[in-house]
Short mmCIF file of C-alpha atoms and ligand atoms in Angstrom, two decimals:
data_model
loop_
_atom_site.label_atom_id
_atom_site.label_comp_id
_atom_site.label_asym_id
_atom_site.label_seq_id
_atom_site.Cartn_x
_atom_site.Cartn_y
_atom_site.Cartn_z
CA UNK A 1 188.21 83.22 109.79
CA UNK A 2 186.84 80.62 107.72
CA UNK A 3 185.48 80.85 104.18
CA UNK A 4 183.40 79.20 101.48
CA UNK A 5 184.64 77.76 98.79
CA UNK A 6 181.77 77.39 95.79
CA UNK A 7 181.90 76.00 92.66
CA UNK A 8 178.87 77.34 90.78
CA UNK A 9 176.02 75.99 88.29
CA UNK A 10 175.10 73.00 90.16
CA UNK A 11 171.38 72.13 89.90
CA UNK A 12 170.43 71.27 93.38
CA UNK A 13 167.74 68.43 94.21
CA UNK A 14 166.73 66.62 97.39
CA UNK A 15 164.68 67.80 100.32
CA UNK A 16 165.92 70.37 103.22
CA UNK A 17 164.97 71.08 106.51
CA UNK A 18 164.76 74.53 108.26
CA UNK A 19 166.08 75.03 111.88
CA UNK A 20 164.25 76.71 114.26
CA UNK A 21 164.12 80.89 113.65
CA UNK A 22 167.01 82.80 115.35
CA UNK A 23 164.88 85.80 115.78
CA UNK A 24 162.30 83.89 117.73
CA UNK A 25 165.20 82.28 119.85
CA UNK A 26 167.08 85.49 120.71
CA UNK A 27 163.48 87.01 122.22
CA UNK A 28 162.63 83.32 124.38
CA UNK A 29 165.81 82.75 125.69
CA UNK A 30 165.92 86.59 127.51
CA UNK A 31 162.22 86.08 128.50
CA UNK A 32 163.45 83.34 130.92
CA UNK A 33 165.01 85.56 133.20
CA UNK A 34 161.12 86.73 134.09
CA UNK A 35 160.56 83.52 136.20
CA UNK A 36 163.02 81.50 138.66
CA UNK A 37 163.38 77.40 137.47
CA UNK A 38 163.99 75.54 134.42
CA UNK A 39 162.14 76.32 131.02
CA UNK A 40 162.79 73.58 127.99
CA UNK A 41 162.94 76.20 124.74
CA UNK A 42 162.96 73.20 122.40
CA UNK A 43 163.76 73.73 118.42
CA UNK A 44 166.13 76.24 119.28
CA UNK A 45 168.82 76.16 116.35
CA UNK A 46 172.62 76.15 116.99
CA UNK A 47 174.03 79.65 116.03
CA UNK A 48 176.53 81.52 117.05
CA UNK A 49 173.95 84.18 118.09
CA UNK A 50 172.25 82.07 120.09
CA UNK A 51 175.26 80.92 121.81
CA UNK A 52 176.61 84.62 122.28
CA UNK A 53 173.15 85.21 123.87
CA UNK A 54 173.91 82.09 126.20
CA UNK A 55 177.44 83.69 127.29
CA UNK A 56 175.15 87.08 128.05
CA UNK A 57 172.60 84.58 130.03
CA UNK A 58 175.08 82.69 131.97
CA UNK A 59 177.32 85.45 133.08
CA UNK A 60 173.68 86.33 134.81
CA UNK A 61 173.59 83.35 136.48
CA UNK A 62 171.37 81.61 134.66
CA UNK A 63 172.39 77.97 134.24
CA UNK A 64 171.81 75.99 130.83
CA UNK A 65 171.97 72.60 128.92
CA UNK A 66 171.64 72.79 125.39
CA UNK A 67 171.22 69.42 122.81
CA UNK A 68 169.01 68.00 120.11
CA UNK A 69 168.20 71.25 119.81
CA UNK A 70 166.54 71.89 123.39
CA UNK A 71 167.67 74.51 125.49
CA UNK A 72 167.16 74.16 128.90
CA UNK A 73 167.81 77.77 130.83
CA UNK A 74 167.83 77.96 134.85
CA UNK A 75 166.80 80.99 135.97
CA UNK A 76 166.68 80.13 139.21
CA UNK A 77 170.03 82.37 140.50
CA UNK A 78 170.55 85.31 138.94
CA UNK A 79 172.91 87.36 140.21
CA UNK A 80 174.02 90.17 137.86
CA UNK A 81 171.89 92.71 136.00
CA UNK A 82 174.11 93.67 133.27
CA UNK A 83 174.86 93.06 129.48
CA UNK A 84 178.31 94.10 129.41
CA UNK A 85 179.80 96.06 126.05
CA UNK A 86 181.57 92.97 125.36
CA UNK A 87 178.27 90.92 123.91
CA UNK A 88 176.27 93.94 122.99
CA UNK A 89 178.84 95.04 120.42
CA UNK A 90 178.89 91.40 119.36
CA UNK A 91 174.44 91.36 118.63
CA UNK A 92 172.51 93.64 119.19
CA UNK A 93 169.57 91.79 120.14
CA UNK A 94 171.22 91.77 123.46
CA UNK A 95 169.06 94.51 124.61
CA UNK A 96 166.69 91.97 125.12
CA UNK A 97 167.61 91.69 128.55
CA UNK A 98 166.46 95.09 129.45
CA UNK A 99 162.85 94.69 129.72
CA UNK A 100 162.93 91.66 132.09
CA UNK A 101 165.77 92.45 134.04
CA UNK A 102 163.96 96.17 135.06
CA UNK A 103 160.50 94.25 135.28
CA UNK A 104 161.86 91.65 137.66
CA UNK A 105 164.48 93.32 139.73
CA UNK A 106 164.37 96.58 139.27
CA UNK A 107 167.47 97.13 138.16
CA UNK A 108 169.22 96.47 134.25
CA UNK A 109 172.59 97.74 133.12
CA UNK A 110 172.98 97.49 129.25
CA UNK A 111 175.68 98.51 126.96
CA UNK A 112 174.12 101.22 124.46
CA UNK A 113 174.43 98.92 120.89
CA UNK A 114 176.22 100.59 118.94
CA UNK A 115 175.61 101.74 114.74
CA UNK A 116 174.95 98.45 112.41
CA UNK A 117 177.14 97.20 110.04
CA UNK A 118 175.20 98.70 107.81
CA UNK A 119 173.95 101.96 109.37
CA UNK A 120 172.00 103.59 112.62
CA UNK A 121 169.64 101.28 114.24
CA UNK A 122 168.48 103.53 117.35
CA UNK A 123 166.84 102.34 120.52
CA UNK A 124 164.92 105.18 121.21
CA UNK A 125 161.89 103.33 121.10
CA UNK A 126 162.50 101.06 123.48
CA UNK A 127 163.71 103.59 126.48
CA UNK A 128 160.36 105.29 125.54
CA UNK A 129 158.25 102.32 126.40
CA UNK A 130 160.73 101.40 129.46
CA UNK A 131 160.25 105.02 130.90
CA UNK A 132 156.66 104.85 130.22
CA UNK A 133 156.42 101.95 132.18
CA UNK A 134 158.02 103.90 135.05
CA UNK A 135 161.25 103.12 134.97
CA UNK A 136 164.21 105.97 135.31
CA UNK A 137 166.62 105.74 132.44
CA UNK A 138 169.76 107.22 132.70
CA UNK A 139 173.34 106.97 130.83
CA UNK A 140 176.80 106.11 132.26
CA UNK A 141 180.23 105.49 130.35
CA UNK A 142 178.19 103.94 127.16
CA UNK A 143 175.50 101.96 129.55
CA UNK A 144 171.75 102.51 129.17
CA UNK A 145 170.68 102.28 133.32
CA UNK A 146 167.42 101.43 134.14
CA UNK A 147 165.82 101.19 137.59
CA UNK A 148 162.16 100.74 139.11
CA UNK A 149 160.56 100.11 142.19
CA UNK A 150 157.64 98.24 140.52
CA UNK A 151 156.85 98.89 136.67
CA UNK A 152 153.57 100.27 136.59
CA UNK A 153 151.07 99.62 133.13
CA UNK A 154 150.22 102.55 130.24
CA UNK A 155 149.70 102.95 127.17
CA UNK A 156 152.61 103.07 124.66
CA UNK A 157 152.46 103.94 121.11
CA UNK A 158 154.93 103.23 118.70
CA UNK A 159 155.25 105.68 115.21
CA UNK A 160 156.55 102.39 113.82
CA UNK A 161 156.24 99.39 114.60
CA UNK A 162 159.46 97.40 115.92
CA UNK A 163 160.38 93.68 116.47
CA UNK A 164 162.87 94.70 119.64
CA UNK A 165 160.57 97.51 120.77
CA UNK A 166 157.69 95.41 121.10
CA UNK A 167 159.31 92.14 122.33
CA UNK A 168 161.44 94.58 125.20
CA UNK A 169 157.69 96.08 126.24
CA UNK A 170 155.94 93.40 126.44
CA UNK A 171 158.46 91.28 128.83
CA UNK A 172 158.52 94.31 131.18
CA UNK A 173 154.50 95.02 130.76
CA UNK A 174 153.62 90.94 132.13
CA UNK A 175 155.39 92.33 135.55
CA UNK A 176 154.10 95.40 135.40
CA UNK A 177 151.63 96.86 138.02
CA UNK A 178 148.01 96.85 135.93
CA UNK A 179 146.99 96.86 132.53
CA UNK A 180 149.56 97.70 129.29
CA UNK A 181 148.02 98.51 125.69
CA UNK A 182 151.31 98.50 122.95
CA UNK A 183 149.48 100.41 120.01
CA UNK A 184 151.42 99.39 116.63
CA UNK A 185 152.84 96.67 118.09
CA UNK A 186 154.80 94.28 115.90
CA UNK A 187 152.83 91.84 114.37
CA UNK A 188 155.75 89.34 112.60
CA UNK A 189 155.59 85.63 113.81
CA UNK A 190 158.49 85.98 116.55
CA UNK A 191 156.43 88.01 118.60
CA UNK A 192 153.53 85.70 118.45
CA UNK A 193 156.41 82.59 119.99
CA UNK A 194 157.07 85.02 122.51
CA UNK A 195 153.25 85.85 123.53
CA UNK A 196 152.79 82.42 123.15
CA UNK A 197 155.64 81.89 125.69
CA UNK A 198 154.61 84.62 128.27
CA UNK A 199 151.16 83.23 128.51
CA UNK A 200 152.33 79.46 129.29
CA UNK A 201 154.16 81.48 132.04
CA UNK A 202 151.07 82.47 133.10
CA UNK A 203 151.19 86.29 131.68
CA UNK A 204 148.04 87.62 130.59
CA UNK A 205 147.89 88.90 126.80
CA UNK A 206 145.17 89.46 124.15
CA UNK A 207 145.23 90.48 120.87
CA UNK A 208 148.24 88.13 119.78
CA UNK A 209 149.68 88.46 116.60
CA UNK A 210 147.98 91.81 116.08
CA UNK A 211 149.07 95.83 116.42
CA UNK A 212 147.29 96.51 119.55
CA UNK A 213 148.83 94.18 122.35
CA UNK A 214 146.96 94.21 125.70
CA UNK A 215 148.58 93.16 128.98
CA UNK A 216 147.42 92.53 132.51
CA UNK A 217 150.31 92.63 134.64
CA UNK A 218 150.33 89.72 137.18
CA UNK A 219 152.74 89.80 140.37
CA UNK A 220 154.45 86.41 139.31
CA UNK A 221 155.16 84.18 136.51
CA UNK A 222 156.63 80.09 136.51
CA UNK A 223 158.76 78.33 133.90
CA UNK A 224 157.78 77.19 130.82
CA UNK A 225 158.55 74.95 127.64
CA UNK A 226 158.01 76.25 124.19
CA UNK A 227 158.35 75.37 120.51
CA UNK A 228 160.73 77.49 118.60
CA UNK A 229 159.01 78.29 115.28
CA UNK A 230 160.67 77.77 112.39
CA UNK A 231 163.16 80.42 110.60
CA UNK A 232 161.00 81.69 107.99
CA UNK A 233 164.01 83.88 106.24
CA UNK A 234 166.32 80.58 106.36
CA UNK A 235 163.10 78.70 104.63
CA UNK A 236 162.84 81.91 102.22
CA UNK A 237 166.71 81.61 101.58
CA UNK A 238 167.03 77.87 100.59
CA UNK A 239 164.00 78.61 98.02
CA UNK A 240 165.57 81.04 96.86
CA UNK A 241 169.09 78.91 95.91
CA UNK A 242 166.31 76.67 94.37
CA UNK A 243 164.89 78.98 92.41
CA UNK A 244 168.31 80.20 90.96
CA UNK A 245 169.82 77.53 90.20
CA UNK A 246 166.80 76.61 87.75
CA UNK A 247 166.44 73.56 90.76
CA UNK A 248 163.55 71.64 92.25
CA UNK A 249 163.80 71.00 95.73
CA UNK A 250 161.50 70.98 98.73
CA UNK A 251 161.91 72.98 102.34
CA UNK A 252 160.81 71.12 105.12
CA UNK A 253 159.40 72.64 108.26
CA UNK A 254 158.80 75.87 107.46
CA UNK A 255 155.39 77.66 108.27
CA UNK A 256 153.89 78.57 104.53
CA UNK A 257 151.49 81.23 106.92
CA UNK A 258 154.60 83.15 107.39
CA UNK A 259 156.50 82.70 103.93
CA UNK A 260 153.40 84.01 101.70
CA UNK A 261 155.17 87.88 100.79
CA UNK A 262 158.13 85.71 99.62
CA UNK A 263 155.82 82.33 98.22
CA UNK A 264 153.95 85.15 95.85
CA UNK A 265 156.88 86.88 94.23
CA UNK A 266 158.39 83.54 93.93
CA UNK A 267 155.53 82.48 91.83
CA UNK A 268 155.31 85.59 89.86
CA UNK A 269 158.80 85.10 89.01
CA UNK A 270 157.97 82.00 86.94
CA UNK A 271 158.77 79.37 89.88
CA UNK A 272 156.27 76.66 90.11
CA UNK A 273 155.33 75.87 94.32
CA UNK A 274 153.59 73.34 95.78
CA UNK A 275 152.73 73.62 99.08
CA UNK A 276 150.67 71.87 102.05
CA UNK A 277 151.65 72.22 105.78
CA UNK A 278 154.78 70.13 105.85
CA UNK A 279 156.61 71.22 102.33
CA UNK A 280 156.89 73.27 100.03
CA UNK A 281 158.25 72.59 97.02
CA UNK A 282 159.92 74.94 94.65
CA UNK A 283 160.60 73.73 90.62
CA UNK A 284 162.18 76.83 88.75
CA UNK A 285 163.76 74.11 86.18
CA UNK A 286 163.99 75.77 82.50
CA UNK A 287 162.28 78.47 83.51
CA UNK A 288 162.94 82.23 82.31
CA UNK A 289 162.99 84.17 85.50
CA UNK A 290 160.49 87.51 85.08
CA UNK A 291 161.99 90.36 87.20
CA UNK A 292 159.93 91.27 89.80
CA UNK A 293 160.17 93.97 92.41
CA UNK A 294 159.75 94.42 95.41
CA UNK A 295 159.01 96.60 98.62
CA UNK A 296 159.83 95.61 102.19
CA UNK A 297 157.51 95.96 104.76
CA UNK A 298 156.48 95.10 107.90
CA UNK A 299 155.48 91.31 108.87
CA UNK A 300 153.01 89.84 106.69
CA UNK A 301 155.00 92.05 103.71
CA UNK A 302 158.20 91.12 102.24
CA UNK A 303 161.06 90.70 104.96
CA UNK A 304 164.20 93.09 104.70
CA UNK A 305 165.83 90.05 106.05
CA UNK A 306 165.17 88.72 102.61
CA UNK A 307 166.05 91.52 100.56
CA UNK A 308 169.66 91.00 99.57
CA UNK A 309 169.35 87.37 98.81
CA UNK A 310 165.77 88.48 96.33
CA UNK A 311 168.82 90.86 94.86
CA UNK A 312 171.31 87.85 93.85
CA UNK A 313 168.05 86.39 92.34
CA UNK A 314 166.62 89.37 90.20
CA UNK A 315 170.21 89.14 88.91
CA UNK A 316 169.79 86.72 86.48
CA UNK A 317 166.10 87.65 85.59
CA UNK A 318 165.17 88.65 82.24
CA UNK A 319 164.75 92.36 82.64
CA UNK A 320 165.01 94.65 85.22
CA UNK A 321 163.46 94.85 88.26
CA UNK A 322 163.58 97.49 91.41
CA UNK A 323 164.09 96.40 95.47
CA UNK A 324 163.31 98.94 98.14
CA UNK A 325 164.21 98.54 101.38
CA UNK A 326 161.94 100.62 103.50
CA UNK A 327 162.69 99.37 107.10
CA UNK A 328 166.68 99.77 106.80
CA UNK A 329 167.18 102.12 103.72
CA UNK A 330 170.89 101.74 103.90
CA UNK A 331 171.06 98.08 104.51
CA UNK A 332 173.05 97.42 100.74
CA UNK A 333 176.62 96.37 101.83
CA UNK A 334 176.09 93.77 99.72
CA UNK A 335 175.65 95.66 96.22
CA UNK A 336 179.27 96.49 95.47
CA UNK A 337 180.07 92.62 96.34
CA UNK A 338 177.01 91.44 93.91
CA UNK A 339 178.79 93.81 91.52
CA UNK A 340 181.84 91.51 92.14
CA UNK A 341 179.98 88.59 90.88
CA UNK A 342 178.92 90.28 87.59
CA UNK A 343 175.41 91.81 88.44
CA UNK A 344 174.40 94.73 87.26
CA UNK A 345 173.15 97.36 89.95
CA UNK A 346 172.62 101.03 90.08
CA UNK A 347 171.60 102.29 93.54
CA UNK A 348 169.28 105.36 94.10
CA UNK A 349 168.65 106.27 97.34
CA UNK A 350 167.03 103.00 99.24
CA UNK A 351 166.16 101.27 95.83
CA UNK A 352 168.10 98.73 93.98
CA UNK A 353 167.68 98.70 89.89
CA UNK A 354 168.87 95.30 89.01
CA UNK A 355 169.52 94.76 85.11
CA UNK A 356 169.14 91.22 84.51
CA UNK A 357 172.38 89.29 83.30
CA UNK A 358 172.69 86.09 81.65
CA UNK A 359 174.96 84.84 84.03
CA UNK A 360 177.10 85.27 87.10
CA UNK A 361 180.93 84.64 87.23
CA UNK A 362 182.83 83.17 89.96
CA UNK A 363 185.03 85.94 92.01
CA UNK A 364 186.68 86.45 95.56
CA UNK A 365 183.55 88.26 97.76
CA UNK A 366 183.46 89.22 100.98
CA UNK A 367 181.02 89.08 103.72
CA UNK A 368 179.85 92.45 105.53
CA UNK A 369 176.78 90.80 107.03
CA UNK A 370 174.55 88.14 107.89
CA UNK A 371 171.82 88.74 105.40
CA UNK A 372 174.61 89.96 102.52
CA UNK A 373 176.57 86.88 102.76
CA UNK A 374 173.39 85.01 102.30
CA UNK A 375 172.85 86.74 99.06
CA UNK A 376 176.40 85.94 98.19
CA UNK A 377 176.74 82.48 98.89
CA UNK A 378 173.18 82.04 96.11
CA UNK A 379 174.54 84.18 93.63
CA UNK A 380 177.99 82.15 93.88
CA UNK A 381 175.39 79.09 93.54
CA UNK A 382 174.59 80.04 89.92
CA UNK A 383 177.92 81.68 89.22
CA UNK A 384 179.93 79.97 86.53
CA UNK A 385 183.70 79.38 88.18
CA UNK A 386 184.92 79.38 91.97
CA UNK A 387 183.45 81.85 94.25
CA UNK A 388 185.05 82.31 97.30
CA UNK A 389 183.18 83.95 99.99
CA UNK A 390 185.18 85.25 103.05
CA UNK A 391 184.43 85.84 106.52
CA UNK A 392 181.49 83.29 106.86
CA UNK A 393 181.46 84.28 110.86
CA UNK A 394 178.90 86.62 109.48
CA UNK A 395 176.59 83.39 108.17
CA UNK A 396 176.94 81.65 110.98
CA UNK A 397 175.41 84.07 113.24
CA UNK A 398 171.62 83.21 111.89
CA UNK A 399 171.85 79.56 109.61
CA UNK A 400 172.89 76.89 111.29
CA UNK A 401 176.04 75.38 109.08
CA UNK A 402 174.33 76.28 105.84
CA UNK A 403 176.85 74.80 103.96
CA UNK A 404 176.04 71.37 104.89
CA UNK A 405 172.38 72.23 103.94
CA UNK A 406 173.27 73.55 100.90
CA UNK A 407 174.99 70.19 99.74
CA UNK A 408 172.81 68.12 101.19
CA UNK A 409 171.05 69.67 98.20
CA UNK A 410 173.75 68.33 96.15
CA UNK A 411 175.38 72.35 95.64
CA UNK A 412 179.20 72.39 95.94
CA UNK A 413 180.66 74.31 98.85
CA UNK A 414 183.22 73.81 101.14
CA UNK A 415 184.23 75.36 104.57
CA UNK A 416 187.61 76.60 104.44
CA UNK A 417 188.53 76.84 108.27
CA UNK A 418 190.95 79.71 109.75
CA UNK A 419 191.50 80.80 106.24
CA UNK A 420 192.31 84.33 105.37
CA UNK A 421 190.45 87.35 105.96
N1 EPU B 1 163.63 101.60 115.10
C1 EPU B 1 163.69 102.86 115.65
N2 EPU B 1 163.82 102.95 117.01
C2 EPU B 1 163.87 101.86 117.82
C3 EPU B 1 163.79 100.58 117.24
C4 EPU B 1 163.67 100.49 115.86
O1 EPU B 1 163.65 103.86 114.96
O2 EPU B 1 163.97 102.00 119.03
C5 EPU B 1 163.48 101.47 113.63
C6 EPU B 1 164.67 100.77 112.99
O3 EPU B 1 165.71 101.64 112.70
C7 EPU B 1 164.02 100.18 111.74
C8 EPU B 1 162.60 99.85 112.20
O4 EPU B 1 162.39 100.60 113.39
O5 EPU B 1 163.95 101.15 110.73
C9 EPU B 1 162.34 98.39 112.49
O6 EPU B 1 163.36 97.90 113.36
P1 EPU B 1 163.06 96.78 114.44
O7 EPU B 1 163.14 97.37 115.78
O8 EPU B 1 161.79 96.09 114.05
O9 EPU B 1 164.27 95.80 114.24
P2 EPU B 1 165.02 94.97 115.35
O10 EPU B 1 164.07 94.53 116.38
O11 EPU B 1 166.25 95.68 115.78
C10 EPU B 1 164.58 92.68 114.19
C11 EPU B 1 165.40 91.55 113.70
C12 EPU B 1 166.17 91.98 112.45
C13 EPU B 1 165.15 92.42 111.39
C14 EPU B 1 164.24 93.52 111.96
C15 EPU B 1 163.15 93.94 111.02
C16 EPU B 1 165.91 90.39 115.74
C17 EPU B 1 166.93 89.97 116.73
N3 EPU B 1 166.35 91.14 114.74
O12 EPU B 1 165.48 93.73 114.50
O13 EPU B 1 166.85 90.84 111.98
O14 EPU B 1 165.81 92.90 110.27
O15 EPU B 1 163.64 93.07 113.19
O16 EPU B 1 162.32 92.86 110.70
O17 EPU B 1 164.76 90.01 115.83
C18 EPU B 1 168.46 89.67 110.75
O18 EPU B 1 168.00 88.63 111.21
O19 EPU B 1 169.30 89.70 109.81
C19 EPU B 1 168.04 90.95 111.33
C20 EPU B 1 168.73 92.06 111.18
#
């Protein structure tokens, strides 16, 4: 398992670029499987969720090439209809492949994901739109079995809205049989790339980017190329090792439409941004940082994807300042490693109460998950000393080799390969 070696307080400078979003990626590639033919996903960034999604995708049948950053899938033999425990334990977006699978051939066999690292994270939702849509759901030896003749439209609700719910619905609904309305649908910017990708297939979809989806089923749909859109929580992380190392730097390619929860409490921290459609540029040199909460939410509030790496930065803010997770409220793995690093935390229920420090120190921390080593690997930014930050395998799912980003930006961190655990 390899590690990260960092030796804190460097001001970073320079210009970055984000990779395409891995959220977006892991809802395109499984939305292939609804036609039969080649479809160019291009921007797709190199992760090793992506490529776990790829060894899910192939052992289908479907045939890829994948460089510069365009994926090529060929779905034109598929030959299996199962997600076997084997990648579903390894990412859970997996279940992706349900909802096309049943739509197109009738038939999907998918491993029941398992609890999170860092708590439950049910599917319910999704069998209750699959059903809905006529299909028969049963269980077998940890496998969620769905079957159809022909998926037939209705209207779904959701109590909540959800990312997976809503992607899984609305690649079965395009198949379906007549009209689908998804009622709290989703609204965050991967499910607008995937709209956007089921209508070049030829699906039929209003209401993008809203909570009430509509679909007209149509009998067929044909390949497609698409743009990836840009990872809006990598963007939101590289700001955010701007902003505490007292840095300026500027993010390229990210979309400031889908950063604006994270732009604004950015700003009322004290950063100064400048922003136009290619850049934005964050200067949080001499400043004092103001603690600020905040509260996630649901797409266009502030990202639980971002919420452990807004923790590393409250820690050095002058005051103290509270972070509620609303969407996971047990997502904190990360606190007692913060704690590591010398910030001061005190949990209550889903809320973080961050006492300002005046500065991090160096220690051995260990990753527990994607978004927590994030948060570890910036707070080790502005830690006086060596941090070390172990098992990085949980990084490299969602940024692509962050580490040469990072010192790009001048920061000082080094991959340790096969190191301990
Ligand atoms: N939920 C249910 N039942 C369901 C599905 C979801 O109760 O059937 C609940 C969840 O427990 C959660 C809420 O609904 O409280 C929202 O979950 P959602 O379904 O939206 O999450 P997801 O689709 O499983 C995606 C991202 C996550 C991100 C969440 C929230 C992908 C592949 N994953 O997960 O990304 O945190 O949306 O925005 O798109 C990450 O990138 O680090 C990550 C975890």
């Amino acid at each position: 398992m390899d590690k990260f070696i960092i030796h804190g307080g460097k001001k970073l400078k320079g210009t970055v670029q984000v990779s395409g979003a891995k959220n977006a990626s892991l809802a395109l590639m499984p939305a292939a499987l609804l036609n039969s033919g080649r479809n160019k996903l291009y921007n797709t960034p190199e992760l090793n969720d992506v490529y776990t999604m790829l060894k899910l995708l192939s052992q289908m049948g479907v045939k890829f090439s994948f460089s510069n950053h365009i994926l090529e899938l060929n779905t034109t033999e598929i030959n299996s209809f199962e997600a076997p425990y084997e990648h579903v334990k390894k990412m859970r977006a997996s279940i992706y492949v349900l909802g096309p699978l049943v739509a197109r051939y009738g038939y999907a066999k998918v491993s029941m994901p398992g609890g999170c690292a860092w708590g439950p994270r049910p599917v319910n939702l999704h069998l209750m739109a699959m059903e809905k849509l006529g299909a028969e759901i049963t269980f077998e030896q940890g496998y969620i079995i769905a079957s159809a003749n022909k998926l037939k439209g209705n209207y779904i609700n959701f109590d909540i809205p959800s990312v997976g719910a809503t992607g899984n619905t609305l690649m079965a609904a395009v198949l379906a049989k007549g009209n689908t309305i998804i009622n709290n649908a989703a609204c965050e910017p991967e499910i607008t790339n995937l709209c956007n990708f089921l209508i070049k297939m030829g699906a039929k979809i209003e209401g993008v980017g809203t909570s009430i989806i509509e679909v007209e089923g149509v009998d067929e749909l044909h390949p497609a190329d698409i743009e990836t859109i840009p990872d809006r929580i990598e963007a939101g992380t590289l700001l955010i090792a701007g902003a505490i190392t007292r840095s300026n730097i500027k993010v390229i390619g990210g979309i400031t439409n889908h950063l604006h929860s994270i732009l604004s409490k950015l700003e009322d921290s004290g950063c100064k941004l400048f922003y136009n459609k290619e850049s934005i540029e964050i200067n949080s040199e001499n400043i004092e940082i103001k603690p600020i909460d905040v509260t996630t939410a649901v797409f266009p509030g502030f990202p639980t994807d971002m919420q452990a790496q807004w923790m590393a930065y409250m820690s050095l803010a002058v005051g103290t300042s509270n972070v509620t997770d609303t969407i996971y409220k047990d997502r904190f793995n990360h606190v007692p490693e913060l704690v590591r690093l010398g910030v001061d935390i005190v949990m209550n229920e889903n809320t973080a109460r961050i006492v300002g420090v005046e500065k991090l120190k160096g220690a051995k921390v260990m990753s527990t998950d994607l978004r927590a080593s994030a948060s570890l690997v910036l707070a080790g930014l502005a830690a006086e000393g060596v941090t070390e930050v172990l098992r990085v395998y949980h990084i490299d799912r969602g940024y692509q080799r962050i580490e040469e980003k990072l010192k790009e930006l001048g920061a000082d961190i080094e991959r340790v390969e096969g190191s301990e655990y």
